[in-house]
């Protein structure tokens, strides 16, 4: 559907130009969320369901939540530009023209004779069913062929959590000082949250376990399960934040254990052949273990990030 | 030229985000501009991986099937998660600046 | 094209008409509380109708059952979000006065 993608792309472009010219903070953040949703549709049109799910969960939902809490304290301010912003506009347009000139030789959209489709992707597509035996190529590359990168990615989220904690802590506060939760007296919110928690748990576990057969995996399910904790914080005194710290480290430890166990057994790091005799089953066991680790660690990191930021903002207003 | 429309759109969104980072006076605008910049790069990479008459990279048991390339999807998954981590850290720093100085506007912060 | 495909496409068109009505109301109505009413039309009627039409177009029964599950989710969460927005706005307005 080439023309549909062009229509959504032009809509995205007009929305982003409008974002750069808006003067209030709350409409800016809401337009950014709408832009993320349109980008999710574009990803679906470009045959990328995994990326679409992650963008919808992280970009459209969680980023908007965190940004809105920060934008709420700047409600009355007017967003202006520099006095010399015209020069930077000329500079950016020149840079864009240079990039377009450099991209004249780019292949047409959808061309399959490019080097991208020939060498490494052809190898992955042809050999996944023999080597690993799972149906989702993206999960096979993410968890088995390129498992090191995913280890780094999980560590980045935990590092961001600790960075935010260190930045926000003032005057040697203890970790237990970050209890959050408001007590709104809304019966509707509490009853609906009790009902919807079961729903979200089933959905999250379904996405987590089906990570190797369909789009999904640890990242998306971790974010979806974190929404339960965020919804719960609207009407109850929330959980102590140190448990989320321990839980995120525990998730990372599960991942590292799946890598260290083969080393103790004589293989290389993250070599899943130690887990079973038949090598397809071994790969599936290994991928299941590391997706579990990723899911736990992302779930606790996202909840803790939300709590840290919103609690701090409530204290400074 | 028609076959490269999506790349042109990605470049234009990229320079919009960059303009917001450079020219806006408020820190929240700069952070949102950084997010727009990151999103445009992701669109560019995933558009490179699409194959005409292809299906998403999930194994289907038929003959003569073309898949879209799975490697850009994996790299962009990582990029989205790392982008969110940088957003959270940038917001924490912005909130500390607001607590210390009382404003997030560069023209006010430069004079204090 | 079977009959059920035609019914599915018709229901999707009706659903999209309701979403257009909701967008028109969101732009043209004056106050915040009336805008919440306009946006809740898309949440409770527009999107579930579109999803119902989509469920009729599916080729397998499991996919239709999953889409019906999503419709239940919209019926539960749509009014909840409108209630949360309206209650917060009411409390803030009363505090301001």
JSON list of C-alpha atoms in Angstrom, two decimals, chain A residues 78-190:
[
{"chain": "A", "resi": 78, "resn": "UNK", "atom": "CA", "xyz": [4.79, 30.53, 26.66]},
{"chain": "A", "resi": 79, "resn": "UNK", "atom": "CA", "xyz": [7.20, 28.63, 24.44]},
{"chain": "A", "resi": 80, "resn": "UNK", "atom": "CA", "xyz": [9.30, 31.00, 22.38]},
{"chain": "A", "resi": 81, "resn": "UNK", "atom": "CA", "xyz": [12.18, 30.70, 20.00]},
{"chain": "A", "resi": 82, "resn": "UNK", "atom": "CA", "xyz": [15.57, 32.41, 19.91]},
{"chain": "A", "resi": 83, "resn": "UNK", "atom": "CA", "xyz": [15.87, 35.88, 18.50]},
{"chain": "A", "resi": 84, "resn": "UNK", "atom": "CA", "xyz": [18.24, 34.51, 15.84]},
{"chain": "A", "resi": 85, "resn": "UNK", "atom": "CA", "xyz": [16.16, 31.44, 15.06]},
{"chain": "A", "resi": 86, "resn": "UNK", "atom": "CA", "xyz": [15.99, 32.40, 11.39]},
{"chain": "A", "resi": 87, "resn": "UNK", "atom": "CA", "xyz": [19.71, 31.64, 10.98]},
{"chain": "A", "resi": 88, "resn": "UNK", "atom": "CA", "xyz": [19.28, 28.18, 12.53]},
{"chain": "A", "resi": 89, "resn": "UNK", "atom": "CA", "xyz": [16.33, 27.58, 10.18]},
{"chain": "A", "resi": 90, "resn": "UNK", "atom": "CA", "xyz": [18.54, 28.39, 7.19]},
{"chain": "A", "resi": 91, "resn": "UNK", "atom": "CA", "xyz": [21.23, 26.09, 8.61]},
{"chain": "A", "resi": 92, "resn": "UNK", "atom": "CA", "xyz": [18.79, 23.21, 9.12]},
{"chain": "A", "resi": 93, "resn": "UNK", "atom": "CA", "xyz": [17.35, 23.59, 5.61]},
{"chain": "A", "resi": 94, "resn": "UNK", "atom": "CA", "xyz": [20.88, 23.55, 4.18]},
{"chain": "A", "resi": 95, "resn": "UNK", "atom": "CA", "xyz": [21.62, 20.38, 6.13]},
{"chain": "A", "resi": 96, "resn": "UNK", "atom": "CA", "xyz": [18.40, 18.83, 4.82]},
{"chain": "A", "resi": 97, "resn": "UNK", "atom": "CA", "xyz": [19.30, 19.74, 1.24]},
{"chain": "A", "resi": 98, "resn": "UNK", "atom": "CA", "xyz": [22.75, 18.20, 1.70]},
{"chain": "A", "resi": 99, "resn": "UNK", "atom": "CA", "xyz": [21.23, 15.00, 3.09]},
{"chain": "A", "resi": 100, "resn": "UNK", "atom": "CA", "xyz": [18.78, 14.79, 0.19]},
{"chain": "A", "resi": 101, "resn": "UNK", "atom": "CA", "xyz": [21.60, 15.35, -2.30]},
{"chain": "A", "resi": 102, "resn": "UNK", "atom": "CA", "xyz": [23.59, 12.57, -0.65]},
{"chain": "A", "resi": 103, "resn": "UNK", "atom": "CA", "xyz": [20.54, 10.32, -0.79]},
{"chain": "A", "resi": 104, "resn": "UNK", "atom": "CA", "xyz": [19.84, 10.61, -4.51]},
{"chain": "A", "resi": 105, "resn": "UNK", "atom": "CA", "xyz": [21.33, 7.16, -5.04]},
{"chain": "A", "resi": 106, "resn": "UNK", "atom": "CA", "xyz": [19.18, 5.53, -2.40]},
{"chain": "A", "resi": 107, "resn": "UNK", "atom": "CA", "xyz": [17.28, 2.49, -3.72]},
{"chain": "A", "resi": 108, "resn": "UNK", "atom": "CA", "xyz": [13.59, 2.72, -4.46]},
{"chain": "A", "resi": 109, "resn": "UNK", "atom": "CA", "xyz": [11.24, 1.88, -1.61]},
{"chain": "A", "resi": 110, "resn": "UNK", "atom": "CA", "xyz": [10.86, -1.89, -1.52]},
{"chain": "A", "resi": 111, "resn": "UNK", "atom": "CA", "xyz": [13.79, -2.82, -3.75]},
{"chain": "A", "resi": 112, "resn": "UNK", "atom": "CA", "xyz": [15.05, -6.32, -2.96]},
{"chain": "A", "resi": 113, "resn": "UNK", "atom": "CA", "xyz": [18.31, -6.22, -4.91]},
{"chain": "A", "resi": 114, "resn": "UNK", "atom": "CA", "xyz": [20.06, -4.04, -2.36]},
{"chain": "A", "resi": 115, "resn": "UNK", "atom": "CA", "xyz": [22.96, -5.28, -0.18]},
{"chain": "A", "resi": 116, "resn": "UNK", "atom": "CA", "xyz": [20.66, -5.00, 2.87]},
{"chain": "A", "resi": 117, "resn": "UNK", "atom": "CA", "xyz": [18.47, -7.84, 1.58]},
{"chain": "A", "resi": 118, "resn": "UNK", "atom": "CA", "xyz": [21.22, -9.99, 0.13]},
{"chain": "A", "resi": 119, "resn": "UNK", "atom": "CA", "xyz": [23.93, -10.85, 2.58]},
{"chain": "A", "resi": 120, "resn": "UNK", "atom": "CA", "xyz": [23.14, -11.04, 6.28]},
{"chain": "A", "resi": 121, "resn": "UNK", "atom": "CA", "xyz": [19.34, -10.99, 6.07]},
{"chain": "A", "resi": 122, "resn": "UNK", "atom": "CA", "xyz": [19.32, -13.75, 3.48]},
{"chain": "A", "resi": 123, "resn": "UNK", "atom": "CA", "xyz": [21.49, -15.84, 5.81]},
{"chain": "A", "resi": 124, "resn": "UNK", "atom": "CA", "xyz": [19.18, -15.25, 8.77]},
{"chain": "A", "resi": 125, "resn": "UNK", "atom": "CA", "xyz": [16.01, -16.00, 6.81]},
{"chain": "A", "resi": 126, "resn": "UNK", "atom": "CA", "xyz": [17.39, -19.19, 5.30]},
{"chain": "A", "resi": 127, "resn": "UNK", "atom": "CA", "xyz": [19.02, -20.63, 8.40]},
{"chain": "A", "resi": 128, "resn": "UNK", "atom": "CA", "xyz": [16.67, -19.76, 11.28]},
{"chain": "A", "resi": 129, "resn": "UNK", "atom": "CA", "xyz": [14.39, -22.77, 10.87]},
{"chain": "A", "resi": 130, "resn": "UNK", "atom": "CA", "xyz": [17.39, -25.14, 10.88]},
{"chain": "A", "resi": 131, "resn": "UNK", "atom": "CA", "xyz": [19.45, -23.51, 13.60]},
{"chain": "A", "resi": 132, "resn": "UNK", "atom": "CA", "xyz": [16.85, -22.33, 16.06]},
{"chain": "A", "resi": 133, "resn": "UNK", "atom": "CA", "xyz": [13.46, -23.61, 14.98]},
{"chain": "A", "resi": 134, "resn": "UNK", "atom": "CA", "xyz": [11.24, -20.69, 16.01]},
{"chain": "A", "resi": 135, "resn": "UNK", "atom": "CA", "xyz": [8.93, -18.88, 13.65]},
{"chain": "A", "resi": 136, "resn": "UNK", "atom": "CA", "xyz": [9.67, -15.25, 14.41]},
{"chain": "A", "resi": 137, "resn": "UNK", "atom": "CA", "xyz": [12.88, -14.13, 12.75]},
{"chain": "A", "resi": 138, "resn": "UNK", "atom": "CA", "xyz": [13.04, -10.96, 14.80]},
{"chain": "A", "resi": 139, "resn": "UNK", "atom": "CA", "xyz": [12.91, -12.89, 18.09]},
{"chain": "A", "resi": 140, "resn": "UNK", "atom": "CA", "xyz": [15.53, -15.32, 16.77]},
{"chain": "A", "resi": 141, "resn": "UNK", "atom": "CA", "xyz": [17.93, -12.50, 15.92]},
{"chain": "A", "resi": 142, "resn": "UNK", "atom": "CA", "xyz": [17.16, -10.54, 19.10]},
{"chain": "A", "resi": 143, "resn": "UNK", "atom": "CA", "xyz": [17.51, -13.40, 21.54]},
{"chain": "A", "resi": 144, "resn": "UNK", "atom": "CA", "xyz": [19.83, -15.89, 19.93]},
{"chain": "A", "resi": 145, "resn": "UNK", "atom": "CA", "xyz": [21.95, -14.60, 17.07]},
{"chain": "A", "resi": 146, "resn": "UNK", "atom": "CA", "xyz": [22.51, -11.15, 18.63]},
{"chain": "A", "resi": 147, "resn": "UNK", "atom": "CA", "xyz": [21.90, -11.88, 22.29]},
{"chain": "A", "resi": 148, "resn": "UNK", "atom": "CA", "xyz": [24.78, -9.65, 23.44]},
{"chain": "A", "resi": 149, "resn": "UNK", "atom": "CA", "xyz": [23.09, -6.52, 22.12]},
{"chain": "A", "resi": 150, "resn": "UNK", "atom": "CA", "xyz": [19.91, -7.31, 24.03]},
{"chain": "A", "resi": 151, "resn": "UNK", "atom": "CA", "xyz": [21.94, -7.75, 27.21]},
{"chain": "A", "resi": 152, "resn": "UNK", "atom": "CA", "xyz": [23.34, -4.26, 26.69]},
{"chain": "A", "resi": 153, "resn": "UNK", "atom": "CA", "xyz": [19.88, -2.88, 26.02]},
{"chain": "A", "resi": 154, "resn": "UNK", "atom": "CA", "xyz": [18.47, -4.24, 29.29]},
{"chain": "A", "resi": 155, "resn": "UNK", "atom": "CA", "xyz": [21.47, -2.82, 31.13]},
{"chain": "A", "resi": 156, "resn": "UNK", "atom": "CA", "xyz": [20.79, 0.60, 29.57]},
{"chain": "A", "resi": 157, "resn": "UNK", "atom": "CA", "xyz": [17.30, 0.74, 31.05]},
{"chain": "A", "resi": 158, "resn": "UNK", "atom": "CA", "xyz": [18.55, -0.23, 34.51]},
{"chain": "A", "resi": 159, "resn": "UNK", "atom": "CA", "xyz": [21.36, 2.32, 34.23]},
{"chain": "A", "resi": 160, "resn": "UNK", "atom": "CA", "xyz": [18.83, 5.00, 33.32]},
{"chain": "A", "resi": 161, "resn": "UNK", "atom": "CA", "xyz": [16.79, 4.06, 36.39]},
{"chain": "A", "resi": 162, "resn": "UNK", "atom": "CA", "xyz": [19.83, 4.43, 38.66]},
{"chain": "A", "resi": 163, "resn": "UNK", "atom": "CA", "xyz": [20.85, 7.68, 36.96]},
{"chain": "A", "resi": 164, "resn": "UNK", "atom": "CA", "xyz": [17.40, 9.17, 37.54]},
{"chain": "A", "resi": 165, "resn": "UNK", "atom": "CA", "xyz": [17.51, 8.03, 41.15]},
{"chain": "A", "resi": 166, "resn": "UNK", "atom": "CA", "xyz": [20.92, 9.62, 41.70]},
{"chain": "A", "resi": 167, "resn": "UNK", "atom": "CA", "xyz": [19.87, 12.87, 40.01]},
{"chain": "A", "resi": 168, "resn": "UNK", "atom": "CA", "xyz": [16.64, 13.18, 41.97]},
{"chain": "A", "resi": 169, "resn": "UNK", "atom": "CA", "xyz": [18.01, 12.30, 45.39]},
{"chain": "A", "resi": 170, "resn": "UNK", "atom": "CA", "xyz": [18.78, 15.43, 47.33]},
{"chain": "A", "resi": 171, "resn": "UNK", "atom": "CA", "xyz": [20.40, 15.73, 50.75]},
{"chain": "A", "resi": 172, "resn": "UNK", "atom": "CA", "xyz": [21.19, 12.04, 51.12]},
{"chain": "A", "resi": 173, "resn": "UNK", "atom": "CA", "xyz": [17.63, 10.81, 50.98]},
{"chain": "A", "resi": 174, "resn": "UNK", "atom": "CA", "xyz": [17.13, 7.16, 51.63]},
{"chain": "A", "resi": 175, "resn": "UNK", "atom": "CA", "xyz": [15.58, 4.88, 49.06]},
{"chain": "A", "resi": 176, "resn": "UNK", "atom": "CA", "xyz": [12.54, 4.40, 51.27]},
{"chain": "A", "resi": 177, "resn": "UNK", "atom": "CA", "xyz": [11.64, 8.08, 51.12]},
{"chain": "A", "resi": 178, "resn": "UNK", "atom": "CA", "xyz": [10.10, 7.68, 47.70]},
{"chain": "A", "resi": 179, "resn": "UNK", "atom": "CA", "xyz": [6.72, 6.30, 48.69]},
{"chain": "A", "resi": 180, "resn": "UNK", "atom": "CA", "xyz": [4.17, 7.55, 46.20]},
{"chain": "A", "resi": 181, "resn": "UNK", "atom": "CA", "xyz": [0.50, 7.33, 45.71]},
{"chain": "A", "resi": 182, "resn": "UNK", "atom": "CA", "xyz": [-2.39, 9.68, 45.91]},
{"chain": "A", "resi": 183, "resn": "UNK", "atom": "CA", "xyz": [-5.62, 8.91, 47.59]},
{"chain": "A", "resi": 184, "resn": "UNK", "atom": "CA", "xyz": [-8.40, 10.00, 45.29]},
{"chain": "A", "resi": 185, "resn": "UNK", "atom": "CA", "xyz": [-11.76, 8.98, 46.65]},
{"chain": "A", "resi": 186, "resn": "UNK", "atom": "CA", "xyz": [-12.97, 7.55, 43.39]},
{"chain": "A", "resi": 187, "resn": "UNK", "atom": "CA", "xyz": [-14.88, 4.31, 43.67]},
{"chain": "A", "resi": 188, "resn": "UNK", "atom": "CA", "xyz": [-15.07, 3.93, 39.90]},
{"chain": "A", "resi": 189, "resn": "UNK", "atom": "CA", "xyz": [-11.32, 3.99, 39.43]},
{"chain": "A", "resi": 190, "resn": "UNK", "atom": "CA", "xyz": [-10.63, 1.41, 42.10]}
]
